[in-house]
CSV table of C-alpha atoms in Angstrom, one decimal:
chain,number,residue,atom,x,y,z
A,156,MET,CA,152.6,80.1,203.8
A,157,TYR,CA,156.2,81.0,202.8
A,158,ARG,CA,156.6,77.5,201.4
A,159,SER,CA,153.4,77.8,199.4
A,160,MET,CA,154.5,81.1,197.9
A,161,LYS,CA,157.9,79.6,197.0
A,162,LEU,CA,156.3,76.7,195.2
A,163,ASN,CA,154.0,79.0,193.3
A,164,VAL,CA,157.0,81.1,192.1
A,165,LYS,CA,158.9,78.0,191.1
A,166,TRP,CA,155.9,76.6,189.2
A,167,ALA,CA,155.6,79.9,187.3
A,168,ASN,CA,159.3,79.9,186.5
A,169,MET,CA,159.0,76.3,185.1
A,170,LYS,CA,156.1,77.3,182.9
A,171,ASN,CA,158.0,80.2,181.5
A,172,MET,CA,161.0,77.9,180.8
A,173,LEU,CA,158.8,75.3,179.1
A,174,LEU,CA,157.2,78.0,176.9
A,175,ILE,CA,160.6,79.3,175.9
A,176,SER,CA,161.8,75.8,175.1
A,177,MET,CA,158.8,75.1,173.0
A,178,LEU,CA,159.3,78.3,171.0
A,179,PHE,CA,163.0,77.5,170.5
A,180,PHE,CA,162.4,74.0,169.1
A,181,ALA,CA,159.6,75.3,167.0
A,182,ALA,CA,162.0,77.8,165.5
A,183,LEU,CA,164.5,75.0,164.8
A,184,ALA,CA,161.9,73.0,163.1
A,185,CYS,CA,160.7,75.8,161.0
A,186,SER,CA,164.3,76.5,159.8
A,187,SER,CA,164.6,73.0,158.4
A,188,LEU,CA,161.2,73.1,156.5
A,189,GLN,CA,160.9,73.6,152.7
A,190,LEU,CA,158.6,76.6,152.2
A,191,PRO,CA,156.1,76.3,149.3
A,192,THR,CA,156.9,78.2,146.1
A,193,ALA,CA,154.8,81.3,145.6
A,194,PRO,CA,151.8,80.7,143.4
A,195,THR,CA,152.2,81.4,139.7
A,196,PRO,CA,150.5,84.7,138.7
A,197,PHE,CA,147.7,84.7,136.1
A,198,PRO,CA,148.8,84.9,132.5
A,199,THR,CA,149.2,88.4,131.1
A,200,SER,CA,146.1,89.5,129.2
A,201,THR,CA,146.5,89.6,125.4
A,202,VAL,CA,144.5,93.0,125.3
A,203,GLN,CA,147.2,95.6,125.8
A,204,LEU,CA,145.7,98.7,127.4
A,205,SER,CA,147.3,102.1,126.9
A,206,PRO,CA,148.8,103.9,129.9
A,207,THR,CA,145.5,105.9,130.1
A,208,LEU,CA,143.6,102.6,130.4
A,209,VAL,CA,141.4,103.2,127.4
A,210,ALA,CA,140.1,100.0,126.0
A,211,PRO,CA,140.2,99.3,122.2
A,212,THR,CA,137.4,101.1,120.3
A,213,PRO,CA,134.8,98.6,119.1
A,214,THR,CA,133.9,98.4,115.4
A,215,ALA,CA,131.3,101.1,114.7
A,216,ALA,CA,127.9,100.0,113.5
A,217,PRO,CA,126.9,101.1,109.9
A,218,ALA,CA,125.5,104.6,109.9
A,219,ILE,CA,121.7,104.9,109.3
A,220,THR,CA,121.1,107.1,106.3
A,221,LEU,CA,118.0,108.0,104.2
A,222,ARG,CA,119.5,105.6,101.6
A,223,SER,CA,119.9,102.7,103.9
A,224,LEU,CA,116.3,103.1,105.2
A,225,ALA,CA,114.9,103.3,101.7
A,226,GLU,CA,116.8,100.3,100.5
A,227,GLU,CA,115.6,98.3,103.5
A,228,GLN,CA,112.0,99.0,102.2
A,229,GLY,CA,112.9,98.4,98.6
A,230,PHE,CA,112.3,101.8,97.1
A,231,TRP,CA,114.2,104.8,95.6
A,232,ILE,CA,114.9,108.0,97.4
A,233,GLY,CA,116.6,110.8,95.4
A,234,SER,CA,117.4,114.4,94.8
A,235,ALA,CA,117.8,116.7,91.9
A,236,VAL,CA,121.5,117.1,91.4
A,237,SER,CA,123.5,119.8,89.5
A,238,TYR,CA,126.8,118.9,87.8
A,239,GLU,CA,128.1,122.4,88.7
A,240,TYR,CA,127.6,121.9,92.4
A,241,LEU,CA,128.9,118.3,92.2
A,242,ARG,CA,132.1,119.4,90.6
A,243,ALA,CA,132.7,122.4,92.9
A,244,ASP,CA,131.8,121.0,96.4
A,245,SER,CA,133.1,117.6,97.5
A,246,SER,CA,130.9,117.7,100.7
A,247,TYR,CA,127.9,118.1,98.4
A,248,ALA,CA,129.0,115.1,96.3
A,249,GLU,CA,129.6,113.0,99.5
A,250,LEU,CA,126.2,113.8,100.9
A,251,VAL,CA,124.4,112.9,97.6
A,252,ALA,CA,126.2,109.5,97.4
A,253,ARG,CA,125.6,108.8,101.1
A,254,GLU,CA,121.9,109.7,101.4
A,255,PHE,CA,120.4,108.9,98.1
A,256,ASN,CA,120.1,105.9,95.8
A,257,LEU,CA,118.6,107.9,92.9
A,258,LEU,CA,119.8,111.0,91.1
A,259,THR,CA,117.6,113.3,89.0
A,260,THR,CA,119.5,115.5,86.5
A,261,GLU,CA,118.5,119.0,87.7
A,262,ASP,CA,119.3,121.3,84.8
A,263,ASP,CA,122.0,119.6,82.7
A,264,LEU,CA,119.6,117.6,80.4
A,265,LYS,CA,116.9,120.2,80.0
A,266,PHE,CA,116.5,121.4,76.4
A,267,GLY,CA,118.4,124.6,76.6
A,268,PRO,CA,121.6,123.4,78.4
A,269,VAL,CA,121.9,120.2,76.5
A,270,HIS,CA,120.9,121.5,73.0
A,271,PRO,CA,122.2,125.1,73.0
A,272,GLU,CA,122.4,125.3,69.2
A,273,PRO,CA,120.4,123.6,66.4
A,274,ASP,CA,123.2,121.3,65.4
A,275,ARG,CA,125.1,121.0,68.7
A,276,TYR,CA,124.5,119.1,71.9
A,277,ASP,CA,126.4,119.5,75.1
A,278,PHE,CA,126.4,116.3,77.2
A,279,LYS,CA,129.3,117.2,79.5
A,280,GLY,CA,127.0,117.7,82.5
A,281,GLY,CA,124.7,114.8,81.8
A,282,ASP,CA,127.6,112.4,81.2
A,283,ALA,CA,129.3,113.4,84.4
A,284,LEU,CA,126.1,112.9,86.4
A,285,VAL,CA,125.4,109.5,85.0
A,286,ALA,CA,129.1,108.5,85.6
A,287,PHE,CA,128.8,109.7,89.2
A,288,ALA,CA,125.6,107.8,89.8
A,289,GLN,CA,127.0,104.6,88.3
A,290,ALA,CA,130.2,104.9,90.4
A,291,ASN,CA,128.1,105.2,93.6
A,292,GLY,CA,125.5,102.5,92.7
A,293,MET,CA,122.7,105.0,92.1
A,294,ALA,CA,119.8,105.0,89.6
A,295,VAL,CA,119.3,108.0,87.3
A,296,ARG,CA,116.1,109.9,86.4
A,297,GLY,CA,116.5,112.1,83.4
A,298,HIS,CA,114.8,115.5,83.5
A,299,THR,CA,113.2,116.8,81.2
A,300,LEU,CA,112.4,116.4,77.4
A,301,ALA,CA,109.5,118.8,76.7
A,302,TRP,CA,108.8,121.9,78.8
A,303,ASP,CA,107.9,125.5,78.3
A,304,SER,CA,110.9,126.8,80.3
A,305,GLN,CA,114.7,126.8,79.8
A,306,ASN,CA,114.4,126.4,76.1
A,307,PRO,CA,117.2,127.8,73.9
A,308,ASP,CA,116.9,131.1,72.1
A,309,TRP,CA,117.2,129.5,68.7
A,310,LEU,CA,114.1,127.4,69.4
A,311,ILE,CA,112.0,130.2,70.9
A,312,ALA,CA,112.8,132.7,68.1
A,313,GLY,CA,112.8,130.2,65.2
A,314,ASN,CA,109.2,130.7,64.1
A,315,TYR,CA,109.0,127.0,63.0
A,316,ASN,CA,105.9,125.5,61.5
A,317,ARG,CA,104.2,122.3,62.9
A,318,GLU,CA,106.2,119.8,60.8
A,319,ALA,CA,109.5,121.5,61.7
A,320,LEU,CA,108.7,121.6,65.4
A,321,MET,CA,107.8,117.9,65.3
A,322,ASP,CA,111.1,117.1,63.6
A,323,ILE,CA,113.0,119.2,66.2
A,324,LEU,CA,111.3,117.5,69.2
A,325,ARG,CA,111.6,114.0,67.8
A,326,GLU,CA,115.2,114.4,66.9
A,327,HIS,CA,116.0,115.9,70.3
A,328,ILE,CA,114.3,113.1,72.2
A,329,TYR,CA,115.9,110.4,70.0
A,330,THR,CA,119.3,112.0,70.5
A,331,VAL,CA,119.1,112.6,74.3
A,332,VAL,CA,117.2,109.5,75.4
A,333,GLY,CA,119.1,107.4,72.9
A,334,ARG,CA,122.5,108.5,74.2
A,335,TYR,CA,121.6,107.1,77.7
A,336,GLN,CA,119.7,104.1,76.5
A,337,GLY,CA,119.8,101.4,79.2
A,338,GLN,CA,121.4,103.8,81.7
A,339,MET,CA,118.3,105.7,82.9
A,340,ALA,CA,115.8,104.2,85.3
A,341,ALA,CA,113.3,106.9,84.3
A,342,TRP,CA,112.6,110.0,82.2
A,343,ASP,CA,110.4,113.0,82.9
A,344,VAL,CA,109.1,113.2,79.4
A,345,VAL,CA,106.7,116.1,79.6
A,346,ASN,CA,107.0,118.7,82.4
A,347,GLU,CA,104.3,121.0,83.8
A,348,ALA,CA,101.9,120.9,80.9
A,349,ILE,CA,98.8,121.7,83.0
A,350,ASP,CA,98.1,125.2,84.5
A,351,GLU,CA,96.5,125.9,87.9
A,352,ASN,CA,93.0,125.8,86.4
A,353,GLY,CA,93.5,122.3,85.0
A,354,ASN,CA,93.9,123.4,81.4
A,355,LEU,CA,96.8,122.8,79.0
A,356,GLN,CA,99.6,125.2,79.7
A,357,ASP,CA,100.3,127.6,76.9
A,358,ASN,CA,103.8,126.8,75.6
A,359,ILE,CA,105.8,126.6,72.4
A,360,TRP,CA,104.9,122.9,71.8
A,361,LEU,CA,101.2,123.4,72.3
A,362,ARG,CA,101.1,126.4,70.0
A,363,GLY,CA,103.3,124.9,67.3
A,364,ILE,CA,102.3,121.2,67.3
A,365,GLY,CA,99.0,121.1,69.2
A,366,PRO,CA,97.8,118.9,72.2
A,367,ASP,CA,99.1,115.7,70.7
A,368,TYR,CA,102.7,116.9,71.3
A,369,ILE,CA,102.4,115.2,74.7
A,370,ALA,CA,101.5,111.7,73.4
A,371,LEU,CA,104.1,112.1,70.6
A,372,ALA,CA,106.8,112.9,73.2
A,373,PHE,CA,106.0,109.7,75.1
A,374,GLN,CA,105.9,107.7,71.9
A,375,TRP,CA,109.3,108.9,70.8
A,376,ALA,CA,110.9,108.5,74.3
A,377,HIS,CA,109.6,104.9,74.4
A,378,GLU,CA,111.0,104.2,71.0
A,379,ALA,CA,114.4,105.6,72.0
A,380,ASP,CA,114.6,103.5,75.2
A,381,PRO,CA,111.9,100.9,75.6
A,382,GLN,CA,113.1,99.8,79.1
A,383,ALA,CA,112.9,103.2,80.7
A,384,ASN,CA,110.0,104.3,83.0
A,385,LEU,CA,108.4,107.3,81.5
A,386,PHE,CA,106.8,110.0,83.6
A,387,TYR,CA,104.7,113.1,83.3
A,388,ASN,CA,106.1,115.5,85.9
A,389,ASP,CA,104.2,118.4,87.6
A,390,GLN,CA,103.8,120.2,90.9
A,391,ALA,CA,100.9,121.4,93.1
A,392,ALA,CA,98.8,118.5,91.9
A,393,GLU,CA,99.3,116.2,94.9
A,394,GLY,CA,95.8,116.9,96.4
A,395,MET,CA,92.4,117.1,94.9
A,396,ASN,CA,92.1,120.3,93.0
A,397,ALA,CA,91.5,121.7,89.6
A,398,LYS,CA,95.1,121.0,88.5
A,399,SER,CA,95.1,117.4,89.7
A,400,GLU,CA,91.8,116.9,87.8
A,401,GLY,CA,93.5,118.3,84.7
A,402,VAL,CA,96.5,116.0,85.1
A,403,TYR,CA,94.2,113.0,85.4
A,404,ALA,CA,92.2,114.0,82.4
A,405,LEU,CA,95.5,114.4,80.4
A,406,LEU,CA,97.0,111.1,81.4
A,407,ALA,CA,94.0,108.8,81.5
A,408,PRO,CA,93.7,108.5,77.7
A,409,LEU,CA,97.4,107.7,77.4
A,410,GLY,CA,97.0,104.5,79.4
A,411,GLY,CA,100.1,102.3,79.2
A,412,ASP,CA,100.6,102.7,75.5
A,413,ALA,CA,103.7,104.9,75.9
A,414,GLY,CA,104.4,104.1,79.6
A,415,GLY,CA,103.1,107.4,80.7
A,416,ARG,CA,102.9,107.8,84.5
A,417,ALA,CA,102.0,110.7,86.8
A,418,GLY,CA,105.1,111.6,88.8
A,419,ARG,CA,106.1,114.0,91.6
């Protein structure tokens, strides 16, 4: 039994020595090996992120505006524009150019503002509006040539006879429309000539010239600018009512002879 125990101890010692020897030679072998070079890192990205890791902002898509939507469908969308506001407020000017592709002259080309004295015209506002529209790729609609409102005192108090009033209106239309020949997409030739009951509105032109002032105004405007679209302009006649019937009765006889069209 003692001999057996001694053999077992000896065998255990031999196994330990063998294990130690194997580890020693393995260590020697490893010391003589050429270790592989560390793998090359991936190339540095060409997109340089900021320390806050904010990626570059992508290019913004074009803004959707009333103008862009209208132009996609092939029609005009516009607003009445005042030279006074356009000059005084840059944000107003920016909005007009961004949202609209047509500009209507609000007050600057009405009879009173543009023709304040019998022998004097003031085109400052009208010229500025047309120049602004052209610079921003917009069409222009001139407003208006014959109306009962915003007429100058010299015209209202002049007590002119029929022939004199016809001369005044013809000369006015030739001068104003002729100045912008080829630059206006459209003109509101006659404005609000029908009352709420569908009858001709009492005004200086009806009293002094008679009902044919309307057809004459279209004729003279067409002669001054044959390419412009000519409109009759009114309000509260969109639906079927006495006024809309009156507008139809007024315009139907004009046909296309002077380019008359119902607007607004």
